[in-house]
Coordinates of C-alpha atoms and ligand atoms in Angstrom, one line a residue:
X1 CA -5.1 -17.5 18.9
X2 CA -2.6 -15.2 17.1
X3 CA -3.1 -14.7 13.4
X4 CA -0.9 -15.9 10.6
X5 CA 1.2 -12.7 11.1
X6 CA 1.6 -11.6 14.6
X7 CA 3.9 -9.0 16.1
X8 CA 4.1 -7.6 19.6
X9 CA 6.1 -4.5 20.7
X10 CA 8.5 -4.5 17.8
X11 CA 11.3 -1.9 18.2
X12 CA 14.1 -1.2 15.8
X13 CA 16.5 1.6 16.1
X14 CA 19.1 2.8 13.5
X15 CA 21.4 5.2 15.3
X16 CA 19.1 8.1 16.4
X17 CA 16.2 6.9 14.3
X18 CA 13.5 4.8 16.0
X19 CA 12.3 3.1 12.8
X20 CA 9.9 1.0 14.8
X21 CA 8.7 2.2 18.2
X22 CA 6.6 -0.6 19.6
X23 CA 4.6 -2.0 16.7
X24 CA 1.8 -4.6 17.3
X25 CA 0.2 -6.4 14.4
X26 CA -2.2 -9.3 14.2
X27 CA -3.3 -10.5 10.8
X28 CA -5.9 -13.3 10.7
X29 CA -5.3 -16.2 8.4
X30 CA -6.5 -15.7 4.9
X31 CA -6.8 -11.9 5.2
X32 CA -4.9 -8.9 3.8
X33 CA -3.5 -6.3 6.1
X34 CA -2.6 -2.9 4.4
X35 CA 0.2 -1.1 6.1
X36 CA 0.0 2.6 5.2
X37 CA 2.2 5.4 6.3
X38 CA 4.2 8.4 4.9
X39 CA 7.8 7.9 3.7
X40 CA 10.1 6.9 6.5
X41 CA 7.2 5.7 8.7
X42 CA 8.8 2.3 9.2
X43 CA 6.8 0.1 6.8
X44 CA 9.8 -1.5 5.1
X45 CA 11.5 -2.0 8.5
X46 CA 8.5 -3.8 9.8
X47 CA 8.4 -6.0 6.7
X48 CA 12.1 -6.8 7.1
X49 CA 11.7 -7.7 10.7
X50 CA 8.8 -10.0 10.0
X51 CA 10.6 -11.7 7.1
X52 CA 13.9 -12.3 9.1
X53 CA 16.0 -9.8 7.1
X54 CA 16.4 -7.7 10.2
X55 CA 16.5 -8.5 13.8
X56 CA 14.3 -6.2 16.0
X57 CA 15.9 -4.8 19.1
X58 CA 12.9 -5.7 21.1
X59 CA 9.6 -7.5 20.6
X60 CA 8.3 -10.7 19.4
X61 CA 7.0 -11.9 16.1
X62 CA 5.3 -15.1 15.0
X63 CA 4.7 -15.8 11.3
X64 CA 2.8 -18.9 10.1
X65 CA 2.9 -20.1 13.6
X66 CA 6.7 -20.0 13.8
X67 CA 8.7 -17.7 16.1
X68 CA 10.6 -15.4 13.8
X69 CA 13.5 -14.8 16.2
X70 CA 13.9 -18.4 17.3
X71 CA 13.4 -20.1 13.9
X72 CA 14.2 -17.7 11.1
X73 CA 15.1 -20.5 8.6
X74 CA 11.7 -22.2 9.1
X75 CA 10.0 -18.9 8.7
X76 CA 11.8 -18.3 5.4
X77 CA 10.5 -21.5 4.1
X78 CA 6.9 -20.5 4.8
X79 CA 6.8 -17.0 3.4
X80 CA 7.1 -15.2 0.1
X81 CA 8.5 -11.7 -0.1
X82 CA 8.5 -9.1 -2.8
X83 CA 10.5 -6.1 -1.8
X84 CA 10.2 -2.4 -2.4
X85 CA 13.1 -2.7 -4.8
X86 CA 13.1 -5.5 -7.2
X87 CA 15.7 -8.2 -6.2
X88 CA 16.2 -9.9 -9.5
X89 CA 19.4 -11.1 -11.0
X90 CA 20.1 -8.7 -13.8
X91 CA 22.2 -11.0 -15.8
X92 CA 19.7 -13.8 -15.9
X93 CA 16.7 -13.7 -18.2
X94 CA 13.2 -13.4 -16.7
X95 CA 12.6 -17.1 -17.2
X96 CA 15.9 -18.1 -15.7
X97 CA 15.2 -15.9 -12.6
X98 CA 11.9 -17.6 -12.0
X99 CA 13.3 -21.1 -12.6
X100 CA 16.1 -20.4 -10.2
X101 CA 13.7 -19.4 -7.5
X102 CA 11.8 -22.7 -8.1
X103 CA 15.0 -24.6 -7.7
X104 CA 16.0 -22.8 -4.6
X105 CA 12.7 -24.1 -3.2
X106 CA 13.5 -27.6 -4.3
X107 CA 11.0 -27.8 -7.1
X108 CA 11.8 -30.3 -9.8
X109 CA 13.3 -28.7 -12.9
X110 CA 10.3 -29.6 -15.0
X111 CA 7.9 -28.2 -12.5
X112 CA 10.0 -25.0 -12.0
X113 CA 10.0 -24.5 -15.8
X114 CA 6.2 -24.9 -16.1
X115 CA 5.6 -22.6 -13.2
X116 CA 8.0 -20.0 -14.7
X117 CA 6.1 -20.1 -18.0
X118 CA 2.8 -19.7 -16.3
X119 CA 3.9 -16.7 -14.3
X120 CA 5.6 -15.0 -17.2
X121 CA 2.2 -15.2 -19.1
X122 CA 0.4 -14.0 -16.1
X123 CA 2.5 -10.9 -15.6
X124 CA 2.7 -10.0 -19.3
X125 CA 6.4 -10.9 -19.5
X126 CA 6.2 -13.7 -22.1
X127 CA 7.6 -11.6 -24.9
X128 CA 10.6 -10.5 -22.9
X129 CA 11.1 -13.8 -21.0
X130 CA 14.3 -14.8 -22.7
X131 CA 16.1 -11.4 -22.5
X132 CA 18.4 -10.6 -19.6
X133 CA 16.4 -8.8 -17.0
X134 CA 18.8 -5.9 -17.0
X135 CA 17.1 -4.8 -20.3
X136 CA 13.7 -4.7 -18.6
X137 CA 11.9 -1.4 -17.8
X138 CA 11.2 -0.5 -14.2
X139 CA 7.7 -1.8 -14.4
X140 CA 8.8 -5.1 -16.0
X141 CA 11.4 -5.7 -13.2
X142 CA 8.8 -5.1 -10.6
X143 CA 6.5 -7.6 -12.2
X144 CA 9.3 -10.1 -12.4
X145 CA 10.0 -9.6 -8.8
X146 CA 6.4 -10.2 -7.9
X147 CA 6.3 -13.3 -10.1
X148 CA 9.4 -14.5 -8.3
X149 CA 7.6 -14.2 -5.0
X150 CA 4.8 -16.3 -6.3
X151 CA 6.8 -19.2 -7.7
X152 CA 5.9 -21.3 -4.7
X153 CA 2.6 -20.4 -3.1
X154 CA 3.6 -19.9 0.5
X155 CA 0.9 -19.6 3.1
X156 CA 2.1 -16.1 4.2
X157 CA 3.1 -13.4 1.8
X158 CA 4.7 -10.0 2.3
X159 CA 4.6 -7.4 -0.5
X160 CA 6.3 -4.0 0.0
X161 CA 4.8 -1.5 -2.4
X162 CA 4.0 -4.2 -4.9
X163 CA 2.4 -1.9 -7.5
X164 CA 4.7 1.2 -7.3
X165 CA 5.7 2.0 -10.9
X166 CA 3.2 -0.3 -12.5
X167 CA 0.8 1.1 -15.1
X168 CA -2.9 0.9 -14.4
X169 CA -3.5 -2.2 -16.4
X170 CA -0.6 -4.1 -14.8
X171 CA -1.8 -2.9 -11.4
X172 CA -5.3 -4.1 -12.0
X173 CA -3.9 -7.5 -13.1
X174 CA -1.8 -7.8 -10.0
X175 CA -4.8 -7.0 -7.9
X176 CA -6.6 -9.9 -9.5
X177 CA -3.7 -12.2 -8.8
X178 CA -3.6 -11.0 -5.2
X179 CA -7.4 -11.6 -4.8
X180 CA -7.0 -15.1 -6.2
X181 CA -4.2 -15.9 -3.8
X182 CA -6.1 -14.6 -0.8
X183 CA -9.3 -16.5 -1.7
X184 CA -7.1 -19.6 -1.8
X185 CA -6.2 -19.0 1.8
X186 CA -3.0 -17.0 1.6
X187 CA -2.4 -14.3 4.3
X188 CA -0.9 -11.1 3.0
X189 CA 0.8 -8.1 4.5
X190 CA 1.0 -5.4 1.9
X191 CA 2.5 -1.9 2.1
X192 CA 1.3 0.7 -0.3
X193 CA 1.4 4.4 -1.1
X194 CA -1.8 4.0 -3.2
X195 CA -4.6 4.4 -0.8
X196 CA -7.0 3.2 -3.4
X197 CA -5.1 -0.1 -3.4
X198 CA -5.5 -0.6 0.3
X199 CA -9.2 0.3 0.0
X200 CA -9.6 -2.3 -2.7
X201 CA -7.5 -5.1 -1.3
X202 CA -7.1 -4.9 2.4
X203 CA -9.5 -6.3 5.0
X204 CA -7.8 -4.3 7.7
X205 CA -5.6 -1.3 7.6
X206 CA -2.9 -0.1 9.9
X207 CA -1.6 3.5 9.6
X208 CA 1.9 3.9 10.9
X209 CA 3.9 7.1 11.4
X210 CA 7.2 7.5 13.2
X211 CA 7.4 3.8 13.9
X212 CA 4.1 3.6 15.7
X213 CA 0.6 2.4 14.7
X214 CA -1.5 5.5 14.9
X215 CA -4.8 4.0 13.7
X216 CA -6.2 0.7 12.7
X217 CA -9.5 -0.7 11.4
X218 CA -11.3 -1.5 8.3
X219 CA -11.3 1.2 5.6
X220 CA -14.9 2.0 6.5
X221 CA -14.1 2.3 10.2
X222 CA -11.2 4.7 9.5
X223 CA -13.4 6.8 7.1
X224 CA -16.1 7.0 9.7
X225 CA -13.6 8.2 12.3
X226 CA -12.4 10.9 10.0
X227 CA -15.8 12.5 9.7
X228 CA -18.9 12.2 7.7
X229 CA -20.2 13.7 4.5
X230 CA -19.4 17.1 3.1
X231 CA -20.9 19.3 0.5
X232 CA -18.3 20.8 -1.9
X233 CA -19.2 23.8 -4.1
X234 CA -17.2 25.5 -6.7
X235 CA -18.7 28.9 -7.5
X236 CA -18.4 30.6 -10.9
X237 CA -16.9 33.9 -9.7
X238 CA -15.1 35.3 -6.8
X239 CA -18.0 37.5 -6.0
X240 CA -20.1 34.4 -5.4
X241 CA -17.9 33.2 -2.6
X242 CA -19.4 35.4 0.1
X243 CA -23.1 34.6 -0.5
X244 CA -22.3 30.9 -1.0
X245 CA -20.4 30.8 2.3
X246 CA -23.4 32.3 4.1
X247 CA -25.7 29.7 2.7
X248 CA -23.4 26.8 3.6
X249 CA -22.9 28.2 7.1
X250 CA -26.7 28.1 7.5
X251 CA -27.2 24.6 6.1
X252 CA -24.0 22.8 7.1
X253 CA -23.1 21.5 10.5
X254 CA -19.7 22.9 10.9
X255 CA -17.1 25.4 9.7
X256 CA -17.1 26.3 6.1
X257 CA -13.7 25.9 4.5
X258 CA -13.0 28.4 1.7
X259 CA -10.3 28.0 -0.9
X260 CA -10.3 31.4 -2.6
X261 CA -8.0 30.7 -5.5
X262 CA -10.1 27.7 -6.7
X263 CA -13.4 29.2 -5.5
X264 CA -14.1 26.0 -3.7
X265 CA -16.2 25.9 -0.5
X266 CA -16.6 22.8 1.7
X267 CA -18.8 22.2 4.7
X268 CA -19.6 19.1 6.8
X269 CA -23.2 18.1 6.5
X270 CA -25.7 15.6 7.6
X271 CA -28.7 14.6 5.5
X272 CA -27.0 13.7 2.3
X273 CA -28.7 14.1 -1.0
X274 CA -31.7 15.9 0.5
X275 CA -29.5 18.6 2.0
X276 CA -27.6 18.8 -1.3
X277 CA -30.8 19.6 -3.1
X278 CA -31.6 22.3 -0.5
X279 CA -28.1 23.9 -1.0
X280 CA -28.7 24.0 -4.7
X281 CA -32.1 25.6 -4.3
X282 CA -30.7 28.3 -1.9
X283 CA -27.8 29.1 -4.2
X284 CA -30.2 29.4 -7.1
X285 CA -32.5 31.7 -5.2
X286 CA -29.6 33.9 -4.3
X287 CA -28.4 33.9 -7.9
X288 CA -25.1 32.3 -7.1
X289 CA -23.7 30.6 -10.2
X290 CA -21.9 27.4 -9.7
X291 CA -19.3 25.5 -11.7
X292 CA -19.5 22.3 -9.7
X293 CA -21.3 20.9 -6.6
X294 CA -21.2 17.5 -5.0
X295 CA -21.6 15.4 -1.9
X296 CA -18.3 14.0 -0.8
X297 CA -17.7 11.1 1.5
X298 CA -14.3 10.8 3.1
X299 CA -11.8 8.8 1.1
X300 CA -8.8 7.0 2.5
X301 CA -6.8 9.9 1.4
X302 CA -8.8 12.1 3.7
X303 CA -8.2 9.6 6.5
X304 CA -4.5 9.6 5.8
X305 CA -4.2 13.4 5.7
X306 CA -6.2 13.9 8.9
X307 CA -4.1 11.3 10.7
X308 CA -0.6 12.1 9.5
X309 CA -1.0 15.7 8.6
X310 CA 0.1 15.2 5.0
X311 CA -0.9 13.7 1.8
X312 CA 0.4 10.3 0.8
X313 CA 3.7 10.9 -1.1
X314 CA 3.7 10.5 -4.8
X315 CA 5.2 7.0 -5.1
X316 CA 8.7 6.9 -6.5
X317 CA 9.0 5.6 -10.0
X318 CA 9.7 1.9 -10.4
X319 CA 12.6 2.8 -12.7
X320 CA 14.9 3.2 -9.8
X321 CA 14.1 -0.3 -8.6
X322 CA 17.3 -2.4 -8.3
X323 CA 19.2 0.4 -6.7
X324 CA 18.0 -0.4 -3.3
X325 CA 18.3 -4.2 -3.5
X326 CA 22.0 -4.2 -2.8
X327 CA 21.4 -1.9 0.2
X328 CA 18.9 -4.4 1.5
X329 CA 21.3 -7.3 1.0
X330 CA 24.1 -5.5 2.7
X331 CA 21.8 -4.7 5.6
X332 CA 20.6 -8.3 5.8
X333 CA 24.1 -9.6 5.9
X334 CA 25.2 -7.1 8.4
X335 CA 22.3 -8.0 10.6
X336 CA 23.0 -11.7 10.3
X337 CA 26.5 -11.2 12.0
Ligands
ATP1 N1 19.5 0.5 7.3 C1 19.2 1.7 7.8 N2 20.0 2.5 8.4 C2 19.7 3.7 8.9 N3 18.4 4.2 8.9 C3 17.5 3.4 8.4 C4 17.8 2.1 7.8 N4 16.6 1.6 7.3 C5 15.7 2.4 7.6 N5 16.1 3.5 8.2 C6 15.4 4.7 8.7 O1 14.3 4.2 9.4 C7 13.1 4.9 9.2 C8 12.0 4.0 8.6 O2 12.4 3.6 7.3 P1 11.6 2.6 6.4 O3 12.4 2.3 5.2 O4 11.1 1.5 7.3 O5 10.3 3.5 6.0 P2 9.1 3.3 5.0 O6 7.9 3.5 5.8 O7 9.3 2.0 4.3 O8 9.3 4.5 4.0 P3 9.0 4.5 2.4 O9 7.6 4.9 2.2 O10 9.9 5.7 1.9 O11 9.4 3.2 1.8 C9 13.5 6.0 8.2 O12 13.8 7.2 9.0 C10 14.8 5.5 7.6 O13 15.6 6.5 7.2
MG2 MG1 9.5 1.4 2.4

């Protein structure tokens, strides 16, 4: 049985750009899928196709058991979406924005008001609740946008870079909200540039690049694929590099990578802590002075680099939220023609 979010062979082309080139997804109910990929990989396009804002050229998608292409209106009623760019009404206050969403979803005025108050507290917006949201900082807008996506608790949620531009405390709080939602049975597809976030929240991870899924699995599975443990040594002086390299070549089980300007040497190993102790003994015997040494397991960052050939881009600041919203609207309208 397909999961709460299911896609098969999604293709979307913009001119010469194949934003999606045959994407398959299957997210079991009550789980979180983390969609990772470099800028321009197709993450937002995938989210837009799944949330009815864009019509794919080819492929099929079923969300909350409803065919996205055949019954977009019904899908819209079953999902919540928070976009990469906050889509709040600048001239309304935070509170009014949230109440308006509640009313769009046919909540009673009193109920919408209570829900808005609750969410404003939850997202640390209570003090600014009655100011027009155009006076909000980038991080505040983003929080308001997330709160808006949570006014009704839909069974399926999509969040496109939910914590970009949030400070660590607000990010942590959002993670808690997300975990609560999911433990309550919500299914979530989340895109993020923070690999730590995917590691923390996602049950499964899909890495996309050039519109294709290039890897999928749990965070542990992806890390295991990338390779095992490594010993990393930073020697005190340049002269120490050569003897250290020799030692590592002898004890490691692969090529020694040397970064001369930082005096850092890295080698794949097996045997963990025991081997680390041996490396330290050998270095000591040879009189090699070290500044730092450690056993490193692959992180999701390593996975990302080895798969896509580059580091995850530094996320753009939330301050420029808002800009893109009009673009998304225009696109959605154009697509609806
Ligand atoms: N409306 C559009 N018109 C033309 N090209 C588009 C449009 N939307 C997306 N693209 C192109 O499709 C590709 C995928 O874009 P998309 O926004 O889905 O990437 P993304 O993975 O979300 O990137 P980011 O990490 O920067 O948010 C890019 O090459 C982008 O330029
Ligand atoms: Mg995007």
